[in-house]
């Protein structure tokens, strides 16, 4: 199967898998809107990283399709692979898609939208467990980032709870922590048609063994599947958001106790 054909096939498959999650049927409309729009507080324009992530991915995709001049690049093939690897790392690290997926799964399980679906609710607050002096030093320090592996674990649990077990396993098709770590920390070598990890192993599907060497043909499949999944995600997300266009300027009650109103701008 050629790369373009594989990409189209996988994109369609992932879109079919994700479509039920982006459907407003059978869920609380307000919570669904919050999850889809990622409500997070008072912010003006220019603070949403989702669009930036999408545009960067489009730029990287376009760069990989350009015919690079041989007189400028020492190895055109390696340069193309490096752009693909950067794209893979970018896609698997994007925070907004994980948040959207987790909250849509929460809403489908009759759980409320939360601004941080990956925070451990059982963890005690720093404000109540640390001294006032120490709290002043850490109050405005952002929490440490949560790894993609941990986010995927939470999403898998929510997918099982929502009755979408196939979505729980989908990340295992293309997200591999050793590969992500090797790219992020520049701990790899491209040599003679192989991607060589210097600090990890990947399962070789042809030989069914864990190996620090990944053949370019298998690496291409991984990157194509990653592109296909996030292409399907962005398409469905944009389509679902567009459904709110007809509600512009209208207000809807969503919190009877506090008399809260939701207005679509």
mmCIF file of C-alpha atoms in Angstrom:
data_model
loop_
_atom_site.group_PDB
_atom_site.id
_atom_site.type_symbol
_atom_site.label_atom_id
_atom_site.label_comp_id
_atom_site.label_asym_id
_atom_site.label_seq_id
_atom_site.Cartn_x
_atom_site.Cartn_y
_atom_site.Cartn_z
ATOM 1 C CA UNK A 1 0.000 0.000 0.000
ATOM 2 C CA UNK A 2 1.386 3.424 -0.986
ATOM 3 C CA UNK A 3 1.842 6.181 1.621
ATOM 4 C CA UNK A 4 -0.992 8.362 0.267
ATOM 5 C CA UNK A 5 -3.379 5.423 0.145
ATOM 6 C CA UNK A 6 -2.422 4.328 3.660
ATOM 7 C CA UNK A 7 -2.909 7.877 4.972
ATOM 8 C CA UNK A 8 -6.384 8.150 3.422
ATOM 9 C CA UNK A 9 -7.411 4.727 4.702
ATOM 10 C CA UNK A 10 -6.211 5.411 8.235
ATOM 11 C CA UNK A 11 -7.722 8.898 8.326
ATOM 12 C CA UNK A 12 -11.117 7.480 7.388
ATOM 13 C CA UNK A 13 -10.815 4.714 9.989
ATOM 14 C CA UNK A 14 -9.856 7.120 12.755
ATOM 15 C CA UNK A 15 -12.646 9.516 11.766
ATOM 16 C CA UNK A 16 -15.191 6.703 12.045
ATOM 17 C CA UNK A 17 -13.750 5.782 15.432
ATOM 18 C CA UNK A 18 -13.909 9.353 16.763
ATOM 19 C CA UNK A 19 -17.260 10.386 15.253
ATOM 20 C CA UNK A 20 -19.441 9.085 18.150
ATOM 21 C CA UNK A 21 -17.338 11.088 20.575
ATOM 22 C CA UNK A 22 -18.002 14.352 18.731
ATOM 23 C CA UNK A 23 -21.759 13.776 18.533
ATOM 24 C CA UNK A 24 -23.954 15.961 20.786
ATOM 25 C CA UNK A 25 -26.637 13.273 20.903
ATOM 26 C CA UNK A 26 -27.426 11.836 24.318
ATOM 27 C CA UNK A 27 -25.203 14.184 26.353
ATOM 28 C CA UNK A 28 -25.673 17.400 28.307
ATOM 29 C CA UNK A 29 -25.507 20.210 25.742
ATOM 30 C CA UNK A 30 -23.799 22.711 28.026
ATOM 31 C CA UNK A 31 -21.149 20.252 29.198
ATOM 32 C CA UNK A 32 -20.598 19.165 25.580
ATOM 33 C CA UNK A 33 -20.079 22.798 24.549
ATOM 34 C CA UNK A 34 -17.625 23.369 27.408
ATOM 35 C CA UNK A 35 -15.636 20.269 26.443
ATOM 36 C CA UNK A 36 -15.557 21.156 22.768
ATOM 37 C CA UNK A 37 -14.672 24.824 23.270
ATOM 38 C CA UNK A 38 -12.315 24.139 26.207
ATOM 39 C CA UNK A 39 -13.781 26.796 28.475
ATOM 40 C CA UNK A 40 -11.038 27.946 30.796
ATOM 41 C CA UNK A 41 -11.688 31.385 32.236
ATOM 42 C CA UNK A 42 -11.500 35.010 31.153
ATOM 43 C CA UNK A 43 -9.197 35.413 28.145
ATOM 44 C CA UNK A 44 -9.260 37.635 25.107
ATOM 45 C CA UNK A 45 -8.226 36.615 21.610
ATOM 46 C CA UNK A 46 -4.782 35.167 20.993
ATOM 47 C CA UNK A 47 -4.471 32.756 23.919
ATOM 48 C CA UNK A 48 -5.700 29.519 22.381
ATOM 49 C CA UNK A 49 -2.831 27.128 21.482
ATOM 50 C CA UNK A 50 -5.072 24.734 19.536
ATOM 51 C CA UNK A 51 -5.102 26.863 16.391
ATOM 52 C CA UNK A 52 -1.354 27.464 16.660
ATOM 53 C CA UNK A 53 -0.756 23.724 16.976
ATOM 54 C CA UNK A 54 -2.945 23.070 13.950
ATOM 55 C CA UNK A 55 -1.195 25.705 11.834
ATOM 56 C CA UNK A 56 2.270 24.490 12.828
ATOM 57 C CA UNK A 57 1.294 20.965 11.850
ATOM 58 C CA UNK A 58 0.075 22.272 8.496
ATOM 59 C CA UNK A 59 3.394 24.095 8.011
ATOM 60 C CA UNK A 60 5.429 21.012 8.850
ATOM 61 C CA UNK A 61 3.285 18.911 6.524
ATOM 62 C CA UNK A 62 3.806 21.379 3.687
ATOM 63 C CA UNK A 63 7.563 21.423 4.296
ATOM 64 C CA UNK A 64 7.779 17.642 4.073
ATOM 65 C CA UNK A 65 6.053 17.784 0.678
ATOM 66 C CA UNK A 66 8.365 20.403 -0.816
ATOM 67 C CA UNK A 67 11.126 19.207 -3.113
ATOM 68 C CA UNK A 68 14.212 20.320 -1.203
ATOM 69 C CA UNK A 69 17.167 21.687 -3.218
ATOM 70 C CA UNK A 70 20.086 19.274 -3.146
ATOM 71 C CA UNK A 71 22.607 22.115 -3.316
ATOM 72 C CA UNK A 72 21.335 23.447 0.041
ATOM 73 C CA UNK A 73 20.872 20.269 2.054
ATOM 74 C CA UNK A 74 23.577 17.707 2.632
ATOM 75 C CA UNK A 75 21.082 14.849 2.578
ATOM 76 C CA UNK A 76 17.601 15.606 1.281
ATOM 77 C CA UNK A 77 16.283 12.251 2.468
ATOM 78 C CA UNK A 78 17.513 12.742 6.022
ATOM 79 C CA UNK A 79 16.170 16.301 6.113
ATOM 80 C CA UNK A 80 12.738 15.047 5.091
ATOM 81 C CA UNK A 81 12.863 12.397 7.813
ATOM 82 C CA UNK A 82 13.914 14.984 10.413
ATOM 83 C CA UNK A 83 10.930 17.154 9.529
ATOM 84 C CA UNK A 84 8.700 14.104 9.875
ATOM 85 C CA UNK A 85 10.190 13.298 13.269
ATOM 86 C CA UNK A 86 9.660 16.869 14.497
ATOM 87 C CA UNK A 87 6.059 16.614 13.314
ATOM 88 C CA UNK A 88 5.606 13.346 15.214
ATOM 89 C CA UNK A 89 6.953 14.856 18.434
ATOM 90 C CA UNK A 90 4.774 17.942 17.987
ATOM 91 C CA UNK A 91 1.620 15.919 17.395
ATOM 92 C CA UNK A 92 2.088 13.597 20.347
ATOM 93 C CA UNK A 93 2.867 16.519 22.678
ATOM 94 C CA UNK A 94 -0.055 18.807 21.742
ATOM 95 C CA UNK A 95 -1.973 19.484 24.927
ATOM 96 C CA UNK A 96 -5.317 20.725 23.592
ATOM 97 C CA UNK A 97 -6.365 17.526 21.730
ATOM 98 C CA UNK A 98 -5.779 15.440 24.861
ATOM 99 C CA UNK A 99 -7.926 17.852 26.896
ATOM 100 C CA UNK A 100 -10.744 17.807 24.333
ATOM 101 C CA UNK A 101 -10.769 14.022 24.079
ATOM 102 C CA UNK A 102 -10.685 13.521 27.849
ATOM 103 C CA UNK A 103 -13.528 15.959 28.504
ATOM 104 C CA UNK A 104 -15.699 14.655 25.666
ATOM 105 C CA UNK A 105 -15.294 11.198 27.190
ATOM 106 C CA UNK A 106 -16.179 12.566 30.619
ATOM 107 C CA UNK A 107 -19.323 14.190 29.252
ATOM 108 C CA UNK A 108 -20.326 10.956 27.511
ATOM 109 C CA UNK A 109 -19.951 9.197 30.874
ATOM 110 C CA UNK A 110 -22.219 11.780 32.583
ATOM 111 C CA UNK A 111 -19.266 13.401 34.291
ATOM 112 C CA UNK A 112 -18.887 17.207 34.355
ATOM 113 C CA UNK A 113 -16.424 19.162 32.263
ATOM 114 C CA UNK A 114 -13.250 20.130 34.128
ATOM 115 C CA UNK A 115 -10.535 22.542 33.082
ATOM 116 C CA UNK A 116 -7.819 20.002 33.906
ATOM 117 C CA UNK A 117 -9.078 16.464 33.252
ATOM 118 C CA UNK A 118 -5.684 14.961 34.100
ATOM 119 C CA UNK A 119 -5.322 16.296 37.636
ATOM 120 C CA UNK A 120 -5.461 13.644 40.309
ATOM 121 C CA UNK A 121 -8.587 14.489 42.349
ATOM 122 C CA UNK A 122 -7.240 12.567 45.336
ATOM 123 C CA UNK A 123 -4.062 14.599 45.557
ATOM 124 C CA UNK A 124 -4.066 17.010 48.463
ATOM 125 C CA UNK A 125 -3.717 20.709 47.754
ATOM 126 C CA UNK A 126 -0.355 22.391 48.165
ATOM 127 C CA UNK A 127 -2.095 25.261 49.894
ATOM 128 C CA UNK A 128 -3.259 22.994 52.736
ATOM 129 C CA UNK A 129 -0.187 20.817 53.098
ATOM 130 C CA UNK A 130 2.665 23.304 52.915
ATOM 131 C CA UNK A 131 3.663 26.061 55.238
ATOM 132 C CA UNK A 132 2.616 29.613 54.395
ATOM 133 C CA UNK A 133 6.227 30.610 53.740
ATOM 134 C CA UNK A 134 6.807 27.753 51.336
ATOM 135 C CA UNK A 135 3.429 28.315 49.717
ATOM 136 C CA UNK A 136 4.438 31.870 48.822
ATOM 137 C CA UNK A 137 7.439 30.519 46.935
ATOM 138 C CA UNK A 138 5.378 27.998 44.969
ATOM 139 C CA UNK A 139 2.019 29.749 44.575
ATOM 140 C CA UNK A 140 2.729 31.096 41.104
ATOM 141 C CA UNK A 141 4.975 28.282 39.960
ATOM 142 C CA UNK A 142 3.167 26.204 37.303
ATOM 143 C CA UNK A 143 2.720 22.511 38.077
ATOM 144 C CA UNK A 144 5.085 20.080 36.353
ATOM 145 C CA UNK A 145 3.861 18.977 32.916
ATOM 146 C CA UNK A 146 1.973 15.715 32.649
ATOM 147 C CA UNK A 147 3.494 13.266 30.188
ATOM 148 C CA UNK A 148 1.568 12.076 27.112
ATOM 149 C CA UNK A 149 1.769 8.543 28.510
ATOM 150 C CA UNK A 150 -0.092 9.590 31.656
ATOM 151 C CA UNK A 151 -2.692 11.524 29.659
ATOM 152 C CA UNK A 152 -3.264 8.532 27.402
ATOM 153 C CA UNK A 153 -3.684 6.305 30.469
ATOM 154 C CA UNK A 154 -6.416 8.634 31.782
ATOM 155 C CA UNK A 155 -8.084 8.804 28.359
ATOM 156 C CA UNK A 156 -8.044 5.000 28.103
ATOM 157 C CA UNK A 157 -9.786 4.686 31.467
ATOM 158 C CA UNK A 158 -12.418 7.254 30.476
ATOM 159 C CA UNK A 159 -12.938 5.514 27.118
ATOM 160 C CA UNK A 160 -13.634 2.210 28.863
ATOM 161 C CA UNK A 161 -16.080 3.945 31.182
ATOM 162 C CA UNK A 162 -17.813 5.601 28.224
ATOM 163 C CA UNK A 163 -18.205 2.290 26.422
ATOM 164 C CA UNK A 164 -15.671 3.103 23.708
ATOM 165 C CA UNK A 165 -12.968 0.461 24.291
ATOM 166 C CA UNK A 166 -11.606 0.764 20.749
ATOM 167 C CA UNK A 167 -10.682 4.383 21.462
ATOM 168 C CA UNK A 168 -8.907 3.276 24.611
ATOM 169 C CA UNK A 169 -6.445 1.248 22.543
ATOM 170 C CA UNK A 170 -6.023 3.527 19.536
ATOM 171 C CA UNK A 171 -2.982 5.421 20.837
ATOM 172 C CA UNK A 172 -1.093 2.155 21.059
ATOM 173 C CA UNK A 173 -1.053 2.080 17.269
ATOM 174 C CA UNK A 174 1.229 5.091 16.902
ATOM 175 C CA UNK A 175 2.364 6.525 20.249
ATOM 176 C CA UNK A 176 5.577 4.962 21.521
ATOM 177 C CA UNK A 177 7.321 6.677 24.475
ATOM 178 C CA UNK A 178 10.838 5.476 23.503
ATOM 179 C CA UNK A 179 10.389 6.998 20.045
ATOM 180 C CA UNK A 180 9.005 10.235 21.427
ATOM 181 C CA UNK A 181 11.808 10.469 24.003
ATOM 182 C CA UNK A 182 14.517 9.784 21.433
ATOM 183 C CA UNK A 183 13.239 12.601 19.220
ATOM 184 C CA UNK A 184 12.661 15.060 22.074
ATOM 185 C CA UNK A 185 16.136 14.509 23.541
ATOM 186 C CA UNK A 186 17.945 14.084 20.210
ATOM 187 C CA UNK A 187 19.000 10.608 21.273
ATOM 188 C CA UNK A 188 18.863 8.886 17.902
ATOM 189 C CA UNK A 189 20.793 8.425 14.661
ATOM 190 C CA UNK A 190 19.544 8.125 11.082
ATOM 191 C CA UNK A 191 21.832 5.654 9.340
ATOM 192 C CA UNK A 192 21.484 3.507 6.226
ATOM 193 C CA UNK A 193 17.702 3.471 6.139
ATOM 194 C CA UNK A 194 17.312 2.957 9.871
ATOM 195 C CA UNK A 195 16.244 4.987 12.879
ATOM 196 C CA UNK A 196 18.541 3.973 15.731
ATOM 197 C CA UNK A 197 17.541 4.699 19.315
ATOM 198 C CA UNK A 198 20.391 5.270 21.746
ATOM 199 C CA UNK A 199 18.353 4.789 24.893
ATOM 200 C CA UNK A 200 15.314 2.657 24.233
ATOM 201 C CA UNK A 201 13.656 -0.124 22.258
ATOM 202 C CA UNK A 202 10.661 -0.526 19.983
ATOM 203 C CA UNK A 203 8.845 -3.706 19.131
ATOM 204 C CA UNK A 204 9.792 -4.797 15.621
ATOM 205 C CA UNK A 205 6.480 -6.118 14.177
ATOM 206 C CA UNK A 206 8.256 -8.120 11.485
ATOM 207 C CA UNK A 207 10.537 -10.042 13.837
ATOM 208 C CA UNK A 208 8.375 -9.713 16.984
ATOM 209 C CA UNK A 209 11.359 -8.622 19.082
ATOM 210 C CA UNK A 210 12.245 -5.403 20.871
ATOM 211 C CA UNK A 211 15.060 -3.628 19.089
ATOM 212 C CA UNK A 212 16.866 -0.252 19.190
ATOM 213 C CA UNK A 213 16.703 -0.242 15.383
ATOM 214 C CA UNK A 214 13.566 0.874 13.535
ATOM 215 C CA UNK A 215 13.399 0.329 9.793
ATOM 216 C CA UNK A 216 12.375 3.399 7.795
ATOM 217 C CA UNK A 217 9.399 1.542 6.303
ATOM 218 C CA UNK A 218 7.943 0.896 9.771
ATOM 219 C CA UNK A 219 8.817 4.407 10.956
ATOM 220 C CA UNK A 220 6.920 5.785 7.962
ATOM 221 C CA UNK A 221 3.830 3.783 8.964
ATOM 222 C CA UNK A 222 3.985 5.169 12.503
ATOM 223 C CA UNK A 223 4.240 8.771 11.326
ATOM 224 C CA UNK A 224 1.484 8.319 8.735
ATOM 225 C CA UNK A 225 -0.871 6.865 11.342
ATOM 226 C CA UNK A 226 -0.118 9.739 13.710
ATOM 227 C CA UNK A 227 -0.842 12.275 10.974
ATOM 228 C CA UNK A 228 -4.036 10.423 10.070
ATOM 229 C CA UNK A 229 -5.332 10.360 13.651
ATOM 230 C CA UNK A 230 -4.774 14.056 14.302
ATOM 231 C CA UNK A 231 -6.062 15.024 10.861
ATOM 232 C CA UNK A 232 -9.280 13.188 11.689
ATOM 233 C CA UNK A 233 -9.392 14.852 15.107
ATOM 234 C CA UNK A 234 -8.980 18.398 13.754
ATOM 235 C CA UNK A 235 -11.548 17.807 11.008
ATOM 236 C CA UNK A 236 -14.168 16.489 13.415
ATOM 237 C CA UNK A 237 -13.395 19.176 15.975
ATOM 238 C CA UNK A 238 -13.779 21.958 13.429
ATOM 239 C CA UNK A 239 -17.000 20.457 12.101
ATOM 240 C CA UNK A 240 -18.465 20.159 15.597
ATOM 241 C CA UNK A 241 -17.487 23.722 16.519
ATOM 242 C CA UNK A 242 -19.077 25.013 13.322
ATOM 243 C CA UNK A 243 -22.365 23.576 14.555
ATOM 244 C CA UNK A 244 -22.478 26.328 17.179
ATOM 245 C CA UNK A 245 -22.337 29.064 14.542
ATOM 246 C CA UNK A 246 -26.111 29.381 14.343
ATOM 247 C CA UNK A 247 -26.219 30.134 18.083
ATOM 248 C CA UNK A 248 -24.147 33.296 17.832
ATOM 249 C CA UNK A 249 -25.435 36.047 20.105
ATOM 250 C CA UNK A 250 -27.828 33.753 21.965
ATOM 251 C CA UNK A 251 -27.738 32.959 25.681
ATOM 252 C CA UNK A 252 -28.634 29.718 27.418
ATOM 253 C CA UNK A 253 -29.022 29.016 31.155
ATOM 254 C CA UNK A 254 -26.666 26.343 32.453
ATOM 255 C CA UNK A 255 -26.378 26.910 36.201
ATOM 256 C CA UNK A 256 -29.765 27.409 37.896
ATOM 257 C CA UNK A 257 -28.186 27.859 41.325
ATOM 258 C CA UNK A 258 -25.886 30.702 40.280
ATOM 259 C CA UNK A 259 -28.128 31.828 37.411
ATOM 260 C CA UNK A 260 -25.277 31.322 34.980
ATOM 261 C CA UNK A 261 -25.723 32.093 31.298
ATOM 262 C CA UNK A 262 -23.775 30.694 28.371
ATOM 263 C CA UNK A 263 -23.412 33.082 25.432
ATOM 264 C CA UNK A 264 -21.927 32.081 22.087
ATOM 265 C CA UNK A 265 -19.899 34.944 20.635
#
